[in-house]
Short mmCIF file of C-alpha atoms in Angstrom, two decimals:
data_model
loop_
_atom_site.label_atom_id
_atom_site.label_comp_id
_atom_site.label_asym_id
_atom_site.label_seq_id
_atom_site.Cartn_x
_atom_site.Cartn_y
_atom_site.Cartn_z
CA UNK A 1 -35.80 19.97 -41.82
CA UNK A 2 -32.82 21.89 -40.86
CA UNK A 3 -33.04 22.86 -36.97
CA UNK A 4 -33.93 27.08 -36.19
CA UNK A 5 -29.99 27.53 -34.82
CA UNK A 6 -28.80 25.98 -38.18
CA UNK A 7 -30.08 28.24 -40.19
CA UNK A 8 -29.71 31.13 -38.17
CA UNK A 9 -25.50 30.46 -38.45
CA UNK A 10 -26.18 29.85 -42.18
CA UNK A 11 -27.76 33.34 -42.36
CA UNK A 12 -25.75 35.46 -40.08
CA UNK A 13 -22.37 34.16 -41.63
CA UNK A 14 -23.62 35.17 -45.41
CA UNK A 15 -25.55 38.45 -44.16
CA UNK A 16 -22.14 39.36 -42.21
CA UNK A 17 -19.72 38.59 -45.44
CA UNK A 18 -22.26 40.51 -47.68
CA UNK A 19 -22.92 43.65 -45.27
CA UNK A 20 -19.97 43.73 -43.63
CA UNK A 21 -22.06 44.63 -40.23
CA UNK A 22 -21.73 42.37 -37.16
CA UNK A 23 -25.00 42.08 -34.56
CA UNK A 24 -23.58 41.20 -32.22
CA UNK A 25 -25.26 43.82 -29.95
CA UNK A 26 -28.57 42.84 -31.57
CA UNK A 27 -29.04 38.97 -30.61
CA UNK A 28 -30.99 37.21 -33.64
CA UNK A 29 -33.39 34.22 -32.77
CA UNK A 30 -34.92 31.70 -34.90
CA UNK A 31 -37.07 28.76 -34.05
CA UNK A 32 -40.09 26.50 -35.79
CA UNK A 33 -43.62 26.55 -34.54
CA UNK A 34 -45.23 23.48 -36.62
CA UNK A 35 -44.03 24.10 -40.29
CA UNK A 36 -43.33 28.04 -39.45
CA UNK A 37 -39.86 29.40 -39.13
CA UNK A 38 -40.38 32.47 -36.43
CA UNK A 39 -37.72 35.00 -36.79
CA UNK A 40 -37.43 37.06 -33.63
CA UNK A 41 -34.96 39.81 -32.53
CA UNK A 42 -33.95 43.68 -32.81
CA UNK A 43 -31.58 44.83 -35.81
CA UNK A 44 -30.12 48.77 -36.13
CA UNK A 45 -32.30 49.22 -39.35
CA UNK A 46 -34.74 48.80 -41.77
CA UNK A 47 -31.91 47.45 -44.54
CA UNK A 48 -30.55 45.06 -41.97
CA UNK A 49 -34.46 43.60 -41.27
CA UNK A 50 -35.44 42.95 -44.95
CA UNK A 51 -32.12 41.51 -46.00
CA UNK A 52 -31.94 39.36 -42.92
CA UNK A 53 -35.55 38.22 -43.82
CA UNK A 54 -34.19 37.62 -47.78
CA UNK A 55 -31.77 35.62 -46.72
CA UNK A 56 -33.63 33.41 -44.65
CA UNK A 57 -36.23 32.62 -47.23
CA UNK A 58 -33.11 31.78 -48.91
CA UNK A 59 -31.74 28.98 -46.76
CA UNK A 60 -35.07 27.95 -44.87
CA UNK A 61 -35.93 25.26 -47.59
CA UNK A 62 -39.37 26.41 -48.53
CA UNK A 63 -40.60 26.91 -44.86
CA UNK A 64 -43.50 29.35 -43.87
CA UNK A 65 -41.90 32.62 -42.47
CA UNK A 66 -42.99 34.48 -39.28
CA UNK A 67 -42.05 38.29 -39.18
CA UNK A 68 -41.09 38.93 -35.51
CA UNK A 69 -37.57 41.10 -36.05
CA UNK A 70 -38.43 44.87 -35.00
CA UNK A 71 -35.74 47.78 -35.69
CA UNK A 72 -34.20 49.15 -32.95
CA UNK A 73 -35.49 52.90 -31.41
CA UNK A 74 -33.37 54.62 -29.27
CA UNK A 75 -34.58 56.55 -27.29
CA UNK A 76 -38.09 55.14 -27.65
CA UNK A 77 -41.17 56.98 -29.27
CA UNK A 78 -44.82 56.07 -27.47
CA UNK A 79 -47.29 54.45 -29.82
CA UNK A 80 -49.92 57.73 -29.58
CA UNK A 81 -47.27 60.03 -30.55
CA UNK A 82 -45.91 57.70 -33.22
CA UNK A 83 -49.62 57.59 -34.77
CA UNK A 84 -49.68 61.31 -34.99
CA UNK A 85 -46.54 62.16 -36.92
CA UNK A 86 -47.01 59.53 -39.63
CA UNK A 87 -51.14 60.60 -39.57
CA UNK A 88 -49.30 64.44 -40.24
CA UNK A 89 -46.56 62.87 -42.75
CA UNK A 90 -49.74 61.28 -44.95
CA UNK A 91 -51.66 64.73 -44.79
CA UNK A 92 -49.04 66.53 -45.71
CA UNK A 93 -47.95 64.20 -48.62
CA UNK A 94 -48.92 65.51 -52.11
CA UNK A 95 -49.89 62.11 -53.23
CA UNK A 96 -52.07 61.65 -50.26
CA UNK A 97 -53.95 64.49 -50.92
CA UNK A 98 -57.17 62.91 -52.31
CA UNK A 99 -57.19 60.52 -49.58
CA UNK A 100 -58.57 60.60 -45.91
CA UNK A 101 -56.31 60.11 -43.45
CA UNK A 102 -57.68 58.76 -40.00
CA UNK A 103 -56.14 56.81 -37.19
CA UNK A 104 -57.60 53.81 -34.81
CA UNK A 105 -57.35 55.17 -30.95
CA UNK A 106 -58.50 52.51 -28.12
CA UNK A 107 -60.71 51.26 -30.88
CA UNK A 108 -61.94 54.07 -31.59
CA UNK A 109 -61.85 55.78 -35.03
CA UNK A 110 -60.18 59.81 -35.26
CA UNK A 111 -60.53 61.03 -38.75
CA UNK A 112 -57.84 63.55 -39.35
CA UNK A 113 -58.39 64.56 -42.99
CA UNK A 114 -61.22 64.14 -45.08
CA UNK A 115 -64.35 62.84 -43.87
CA UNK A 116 -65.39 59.05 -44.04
CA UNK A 117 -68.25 60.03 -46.98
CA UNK A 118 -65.05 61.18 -49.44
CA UNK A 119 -63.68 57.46 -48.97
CA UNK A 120 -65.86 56.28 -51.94
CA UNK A 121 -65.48 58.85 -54.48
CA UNK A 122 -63.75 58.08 -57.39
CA UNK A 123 -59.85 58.80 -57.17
CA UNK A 124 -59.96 59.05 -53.41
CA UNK A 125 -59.07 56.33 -51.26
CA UNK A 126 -58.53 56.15 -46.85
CA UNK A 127 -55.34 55.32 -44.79
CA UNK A 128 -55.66 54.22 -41.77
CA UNK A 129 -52.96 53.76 -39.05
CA UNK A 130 -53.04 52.02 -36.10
CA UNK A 131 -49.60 51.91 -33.56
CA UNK A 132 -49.07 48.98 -31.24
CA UNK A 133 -45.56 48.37 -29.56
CA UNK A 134 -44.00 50.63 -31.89
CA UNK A 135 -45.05 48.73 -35.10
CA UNK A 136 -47.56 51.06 -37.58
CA UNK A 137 -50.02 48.84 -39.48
CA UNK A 138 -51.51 50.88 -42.41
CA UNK A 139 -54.91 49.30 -43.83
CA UNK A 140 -57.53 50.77 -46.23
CA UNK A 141 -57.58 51.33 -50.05
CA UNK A 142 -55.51 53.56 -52.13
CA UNK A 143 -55.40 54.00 -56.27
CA UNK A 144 -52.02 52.47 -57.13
CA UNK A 145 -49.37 50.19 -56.18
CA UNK A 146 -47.09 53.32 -55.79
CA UNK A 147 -49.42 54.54 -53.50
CA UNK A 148 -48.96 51.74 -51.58
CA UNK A 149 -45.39 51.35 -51.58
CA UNK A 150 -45.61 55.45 -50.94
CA UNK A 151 -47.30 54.43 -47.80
CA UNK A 152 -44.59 52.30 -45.93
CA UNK A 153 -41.72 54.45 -46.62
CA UNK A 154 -43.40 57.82 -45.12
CA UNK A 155 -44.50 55.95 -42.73
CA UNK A 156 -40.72 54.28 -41.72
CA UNK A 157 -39.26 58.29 -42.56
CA UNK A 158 -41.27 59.38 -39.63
CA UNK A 159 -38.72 58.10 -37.11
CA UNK A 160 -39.52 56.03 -34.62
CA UNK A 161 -41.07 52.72 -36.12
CA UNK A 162 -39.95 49.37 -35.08
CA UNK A 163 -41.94 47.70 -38.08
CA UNK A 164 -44.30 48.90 -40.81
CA UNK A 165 -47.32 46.27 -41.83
CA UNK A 166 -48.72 47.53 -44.71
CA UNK A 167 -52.43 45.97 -45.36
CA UNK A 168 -53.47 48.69 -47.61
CA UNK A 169 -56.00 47.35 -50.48
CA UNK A 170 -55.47 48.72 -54.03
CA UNK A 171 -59.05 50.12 -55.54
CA UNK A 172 -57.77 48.81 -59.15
CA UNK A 173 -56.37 45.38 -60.43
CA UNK A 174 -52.71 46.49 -61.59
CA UNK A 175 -49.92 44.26 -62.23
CA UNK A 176 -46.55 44.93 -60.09
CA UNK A 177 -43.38 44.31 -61.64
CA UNK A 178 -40.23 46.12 -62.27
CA UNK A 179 -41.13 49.13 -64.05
CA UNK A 180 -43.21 49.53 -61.26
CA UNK A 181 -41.16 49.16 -58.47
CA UNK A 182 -38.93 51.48 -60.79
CA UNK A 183 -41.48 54.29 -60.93
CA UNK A 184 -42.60 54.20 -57.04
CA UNK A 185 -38.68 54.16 -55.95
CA UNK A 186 -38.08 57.38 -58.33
CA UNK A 187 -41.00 59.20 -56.60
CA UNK A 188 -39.20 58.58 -52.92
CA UNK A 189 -35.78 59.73 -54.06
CA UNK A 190 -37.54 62.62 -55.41
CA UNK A 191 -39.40 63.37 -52.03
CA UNK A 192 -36.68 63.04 -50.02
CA UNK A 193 -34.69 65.95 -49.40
CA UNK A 194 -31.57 64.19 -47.91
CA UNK A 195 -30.66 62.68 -51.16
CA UNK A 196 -29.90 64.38 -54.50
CA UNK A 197 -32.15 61.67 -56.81
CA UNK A 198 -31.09 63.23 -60.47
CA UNK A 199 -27.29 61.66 -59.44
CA UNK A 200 -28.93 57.92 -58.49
CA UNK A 201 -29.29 56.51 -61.44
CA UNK A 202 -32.65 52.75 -60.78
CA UNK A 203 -31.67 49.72 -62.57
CA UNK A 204 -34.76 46.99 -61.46
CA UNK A 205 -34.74 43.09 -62.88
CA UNK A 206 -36.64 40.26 -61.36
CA UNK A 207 -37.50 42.93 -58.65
CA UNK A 208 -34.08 43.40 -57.66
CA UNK A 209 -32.92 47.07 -57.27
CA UNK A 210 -29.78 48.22 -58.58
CA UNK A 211 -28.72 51.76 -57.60
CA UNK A 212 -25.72 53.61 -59.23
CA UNK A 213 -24.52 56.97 -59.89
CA UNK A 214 -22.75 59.50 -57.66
CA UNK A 215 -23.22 61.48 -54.21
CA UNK A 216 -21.50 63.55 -51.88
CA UNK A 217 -21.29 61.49 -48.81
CA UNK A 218 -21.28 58.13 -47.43
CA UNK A 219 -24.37 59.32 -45.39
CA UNK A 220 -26.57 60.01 -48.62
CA UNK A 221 -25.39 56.78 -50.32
CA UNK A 222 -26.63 54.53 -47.20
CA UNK A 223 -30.15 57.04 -47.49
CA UNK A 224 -30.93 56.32 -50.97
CA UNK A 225 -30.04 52.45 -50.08
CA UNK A 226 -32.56 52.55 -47.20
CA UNK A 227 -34.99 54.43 -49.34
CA UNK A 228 -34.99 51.33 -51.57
CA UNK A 229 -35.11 49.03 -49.03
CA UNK A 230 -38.33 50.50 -47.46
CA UNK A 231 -40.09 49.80 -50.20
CA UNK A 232 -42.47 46.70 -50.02
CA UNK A 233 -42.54 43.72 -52.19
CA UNK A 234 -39.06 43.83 -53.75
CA UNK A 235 -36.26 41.56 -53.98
CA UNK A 236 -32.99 42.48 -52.61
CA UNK A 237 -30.90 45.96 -53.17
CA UNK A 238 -27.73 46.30 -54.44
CA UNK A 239 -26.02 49.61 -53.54
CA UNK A 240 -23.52 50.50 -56.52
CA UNK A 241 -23.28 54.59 -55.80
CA UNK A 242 -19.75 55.90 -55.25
CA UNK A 243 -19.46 59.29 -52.75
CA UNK A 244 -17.35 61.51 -55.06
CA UNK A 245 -14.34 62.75 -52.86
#
């Protein structure tokens, strides 16, 4: 077994050459606990975490991964105000709309949409979202894997999360693979307004995204790449839009 600093310099040197972004200001740790490689540390965003993450599974022979790297805030958001805007975001989502939104407070449970009674009807579902240190963990059931995926990235677009565990349940027994990582990534460009999605053109194989086309700035071509990235249980992003000058 290789040691936690030898795989670290393994990673950083091929996430550096691929990215072409140094972290130098945002010191990477890794180390095992038993058969567990813990990765620990801050990075500037949610692109940098999952591809840092990739690449470990990559070059960590096999080993069982521990999730401790947490995206950089600045300046901070507190955890109560954190739960409210991404409780808000899912309300005001359209493809919430059927489901109840409530939040976990000191233990306590706030519904904030919906009452608990409408989480068993048929084509409803309930998200809820607990904050703790800045990390959002979203549990309860929803109708589709979209909806799931849906869930993390309005979640992350609310500004301010360090890390987004999604536990949410899906009602029905639906196979993921491309065509549906496909679908839910076309319904985020779509929703977000920063990017211009009928110019990105979604090219997924093996669960690996490929995004072409053309936009108008650099600024909208690293959005739609984040957009991607924020979506759970893919593998890897490859960012082939040009800005048109």
């Amino acid at each position: 077994m290789q040691s936690g600093d030898t795989v670290l310099k393994q990673v950083m040197a091929v996430f550096e050459r691929e990215s072409h972004l140094k972290l130098h200001n945002h010191p990477i740790h890794m180390s095992f606990d038993g058969s567990a490689l813990i990765v620990a540390g801050e990075v500037p965003d949610i692109a940098s975490k999952k591809r840092l993450l990739q690449l470990t599974r990559m070059h960590s022979e096999g080993q069982r991964l521990v999730d401790q790297l947490r995206v950089t805030v600045n300046p901070p958001v507190g955890d109560g105000e954190l739960r409210t805007r991404i409780g808000e975001r899912l309300a005001q989502a359209a493809e919430f709309r059927n489901c109840v939104i409530c939040a976990r407070v000191k233990g306590q449970l706030e519904v904030l949409r919906g009452t608990m009674d409408q989480a068993g009807n048929d084509g409803s579902g309930v998200v809820e979202v607990t904050v703790e240190d800045g990390v959002a963990t979203l549990t309860g059931q929803v109708i589709s894997l979209s909806h799931r995926r849906l869930a993390s990235v309005t979640a992350w677009w609310v500004g301010g999360c360090r890390d987004v565990v999604n536990l949410l349940e899906v009602v029905a027994v639906e196979a993921d693979g491309d065509d549906e990582i496909s679908e839910a990534l076309h319904l985020v460009l779509e929703a977000d307004l920063r990017v211009r999605a009928e110019q990105i053109t979604i090219n997924v194989k093996n669960h690996r995204i490929t995004l072409a086309g053309w936009v108008a700035s650099e600024a909208e071509r690293r959005q739609a790449e984040q957009d991607a990235w924020c979506l759970d249980a893919i593998g890897g992003v490859v960012n082939r839009i040009q800005v048109r000058a």
